[in-house]
Coordinates of C-alpha atoms in Angstrom, one line a residue:
M1 CA 33.3 1.3 -21.9
I2 CA 31.4 3.1 -19.1
F3 CA 29.1 4.6 -21.7
Y4 CA 28.1 1.1 -23.1
A5 CA 27.7 -0.2 -19.5
F6 CA 25.5 2.7 -18.7
R7 CA 23.5 2.2 -21.9
Y8 CA 22.9 -1.5 -21.4
T9 CA 22.1 -0.9 -17.6
N10 CA 19.4 1.5 -18.7
L11 CA 18.1 -0.9 -21.4
G12 CA 17.9 -3.6 -18.7
L13 CA 16.0 -1.4 -16.4
S14 CA 13.6 -0.3 -19.3
L15 CA 12.9 -3.9 -20.1
F16 CA 12.4 -4.7 -16.4
Y17 CA 9.9 -1.9 -16.0
L18 CA 8.2 -2.9 -19.2
I19 CA 7.8 -6.5 -18.0
L20 CA 6.6 -5.1 -14.6
G21 CA 4.1 -2.9 -16.3
I22 CA 2.7 -5.9 -18.4
L23 CA 2.5 -7.9 -15.2
A24 CA 0.6 -5.2 -13.4
I25 CA -1.9 -5.0 -16.3
A26 CA -2.2 -8.8 -16.4
S27 CA -2.8 -8.8 -12.7
A28 CA -5.5 -6.3 -13.0
I29 CA -7.3 -8.3 -15.8
R30 CA -6.8 -11.6 -14.2
Y31 CA -8.4 -10.5 -10.9
T32 CA -11.9 -11.3 -12.1
V33 CA -11.4 -12.5 -15.7
G34 CA -11.4 -16.2 -16.7
N35 CA -12.0 -19.5 -15.0
T36 CA -8.9 -19.1 -12.8
A37 CA -9.5 -15.5 -11.8
Y38 CA -7.5 -15.1 -8.5
G39 CA -9.9 -12.6 -7.1
Y40 CA -12.4 -15.5 -6.7
R41 CA -9.8 -17.6 -4.8
G42 CA -8.8 -15.2 -2.1
Y43 CA -5.5 -14.1 -3.6
G44 CA -6.6 -10.5 -4.3
D45 CA -5.0 -9.2 -1.1
V46 CA -1.6 -10.7 -2.0
F47 CA -1.5 -9.0 -5.5
V48 CA -2.7 -5.6 -4.2
F49 CA 0.0 -5.7 -1.5
I50 CA 2.7 -6.4 -4.1
F51 CA 1.6 -4.0 -6.8
F52 CA 0.0 -1.2 -4.8
G53 CA 2.6 -1.3 -2.0
L54 CA 6.0 -2.8 -2.8
V55 CA 6.0 -2.1 -6.6
S56 CA 4.5 1.3 -6.5
T57 CA 6.8 2.6 -3.7
L58 CA 10.0 0.7 -4.2
G59 CA 9.6 0.6 -8.0
V60 CA 9.1 4.3 -8.4
N61 CA 12.1 5.2 -6.2
F62 CA 14.3 2.7 -7.9
L63 CA 13.3 4.1 -11.2
Y64 CA 14.7 7.4 -10.3
S65 CA 17.5 6.6 -7.9
K66 CA 18.7 3.4 -9.6
Q67 CA 19.2 1.9 -6.1
L68 CA 17.1 -0.1 -3.7
D69 CA 16.7 1.8 -0.4
F70 CA 15.9 -0.8 2.2
D71 CA 14.6 1.9 4.7
L72 CA 11.8 2.3 2.3
F73 CA 10.5 -1.2 2.9
L74 CA 8.7 0.0 5.8
P75 CA 6.5 2.7 4.2
A76 CA 6.2 0.4 1.1
I77 CA 4.8 -2.4 3.3
A78 CA 2.6 0.3 5.1
I79 CA 1.0 1.5 2.0
G80 CA 0.5 -2.0 0.7
L81 CA -1.3 -2.9 3.8
L82 CA -3.6 0.2 3.6
S83 CA -4.3 -0.7 0.0
V84 CA -5.3 -4.2 1.0
A85 CA -7.5 -2.7 3.8
V86 CA -9.4 -0.9 1.1
L87 CA -9.9 -4.2 -0.8
N88 CA -10.8 -6.0 2.4
L89 CA -13.4 -3.2 3.3
N90 CA -14.9 -3.7 -0.1
N91 CA -14.9 -7.5 0.4
M92 CA -16.6 -7.0 3.9
R93 CA -19.3 -4.8 2.4
D94 CA -19.9 -7.4 -0.4
E95 CA -19.5 -10.6 1.7
E96 CA -23.2 -11.7 1.2
S97 CA -23.2 -11.2 -2.7
D98 CA -19.7 -12.7 -3.1
R99 CA -20.9 -15.7 -1.2
K100 CA -23.7 -16.3 -3.5
V101 CA -21.6 -16.1 -6.7
N102 CA -18.7 -18.3 -5.0
K103 CA -16.2 -15.4 -5.1
N104 CA -14.1 -16.8 -2.2
T105 CA -12.4 -13.7 -1.0
I106 CA -10.6 -13.8 2.4
V107 CA -13.7 -12.3 4.0
V108 CA -15.9 -15.1 2.7
K109 CA -13.3 -17.7 3.7
I110 CA -12.8 -16.4 7.4
G111 CA -16.1 -14.8 8.0
G112 CA -17.1 -11.1 8.8
A113 CA -16.1 -11.3 12.5
K114 CA -12.5 -12.4 11.7
A115 CA -12.4 -10.1 8.8
K116 CA -12.9 -7.2 11.1
K117 CA -9.8 -8.2 13.1
Y118 CA -7.9 -8.8 10.0
H119 CA -8.9 -5.2 8.9
Y120 CA -7.7 -3.7 12.3
S121 CA -4.4 -5.5 12.0
L122 CA -3.9 -4.2 8.5
I123 CA -4.4 -0.5 9.4
I124 CA -2.9 -0.5 12.7
T125 CA 0.3 -2.3 11.5
A126 CA 0.7 0.1 8.8
M127 CA 0.4 3.1 11.0
I128 CA 3.1 1.5 13.4
L129 CA 5.5 0.7 10.5
V130 CA 5.4 4.4 9.3
L131 CA 6.2 5.6 12.8
I132 CA 9.0 3.2 13.1
F133 CA 10.3 4.3 9.7
A134 CA 10.2 8.0 10.9
I135 CA 12.1 7.1 14.1
I136 CA 14.8 5.0 12.3
D137 CA 15.2 7.9 9.8
D138 CA 15.6 10.4 12.8
F139 CA 12.7 12.6 11.7
H140 CA 12.5 16.0 13.7
F141 CA 9.5 16.8 15.6
D142 CA 8.0 18.9 12.9
Q143 CA 8.3 16.2 10.4
Y144 CA 5.7 14.1 12.0
L145 CA 3.0 15.9 10.1
F146 CA 1.9 12.6 8.5
V147 CA 0.3 11.5 11.7
V148 CA -2.5 13.9 10.8
A149 CA -3.6 11.1 8.4
Y150 CA -4.0 8.9 11.3
I151 CA -7.0 10.7 12.6
P152 CA -9.5 9.6 9.9
L153 CA -8.0 6.1 10.0
I154 CA -8.6 5.8 13.6
K155 CA -12.1 7.1 13.3
H156 CA -12.6 4.7 10.5
L157 CA -11.5 1.7 12.9
V158 CA -14.1 2.9 15.5
T159 CA -16.7 2.9 12.8
V160 CA -15.9 -0.5 11.6
Y161 CA -15.8 -1.8 15.2
K162 CA -19.4 -0.4 15.8
N163 CA -20.8 -1.6 12.5
D164 CA -23.3 -4.4 12.2
N165 CA -24.4 -3.8 8.7
P166 CA -21.8 -4.5 6.0
K167 CA -23.6 -2.4 3.4
A168 CA -23.2 0.7 5.6
L169 CA -19.5 0.4 5.2
D170 CA -19.7 1.8 1.6
P171 CA -18.8 5.4 2.5
E172 CA -15.7 4.2 4.4
L173 CA -14.1 3.1 1.3
K174 CA -13.4 6.6 0.2
K175 CA -12.2 7.5 3.7
V176 CA -9.6 4.8 3.8
A177 CA -8.5 5.4 0.2
L178 CA -8.2 9.2 0.7
S179 CA -6.4 8.7 4.1
T180 CA -3.9 6.5 2.3
F181 CA -3.3 9.0 -0.3
A182 CA -2.9 11.7 2.3
L183 CA -0.5 9.7 4.3
S184 CA 1.6 8.9 1.2
V185 CA 1.6 12.7 0.3
L186 CA 2.4 13.9 3.8
L187 CA 5.1 11.4 4.4
A188 CA 6.7 12.3 1.2
L189 CA 6.7 15.9 2.1
C190 CA 8.2 15.1 5.5
M191 CA 10.9 13.1 3.8
I192 CA 11.8 16.1 1.5
F193 CA 12.0 18.5 4.6
F194 CA 14.3 15.9 6.1
I195 CA 16.5 15.8 3.0
S196 CA 16.5 19.6 2.8
D197 CA 17.6 19.8 6.5
V198 CA 20.5 17.3 5.9
L199 CA 21.8 19.4 2.9
V200 CA 21.6 22.6 4.8
N201 CA 23.4 21.2 7.9
N202 CA 26.1 19.7 5.7
S203 CA 26.6 22.7 3.5

């Protein structure tokens, strides 16, 4: 009986991830394809947040652990916000051209000045959430290595603040993307160290 329950549970999870994968592909295609492309209506940020933040973080963890860890919502939201920041930066750079082709991104809708404030809020909130996560999970002092990834992010915010030419933001795209990746890797390593410490202390 237990064997069959386990088998059907795995089958259900497999179907769930298959559907999720199809939705992710469909979402990527529908971003700019078709008359109802959501990227032209300002919904790109929402889908990026969901698939690059919540799904990529919580989904992968659930795939291996078979349980939903609510603590991971904080870093999942943070990575989602940073992913949205990459898209927002791209849209800030392309505001003029997007306006001409009626691509109504959030930047086009609210304007460059407010888009900057939106950008600050995305990155700063993400950094705060990761710090809160570390405090809640009782990270040791040496497990705050992930804050190294904050350095290029802070420098990026200063660059955006001083910027008056959207086209000059192009090099910043790589900086935010790589900083997000670095934060993800460093945070994962810090979490592994934390788990190792717990296992050693409890053995």
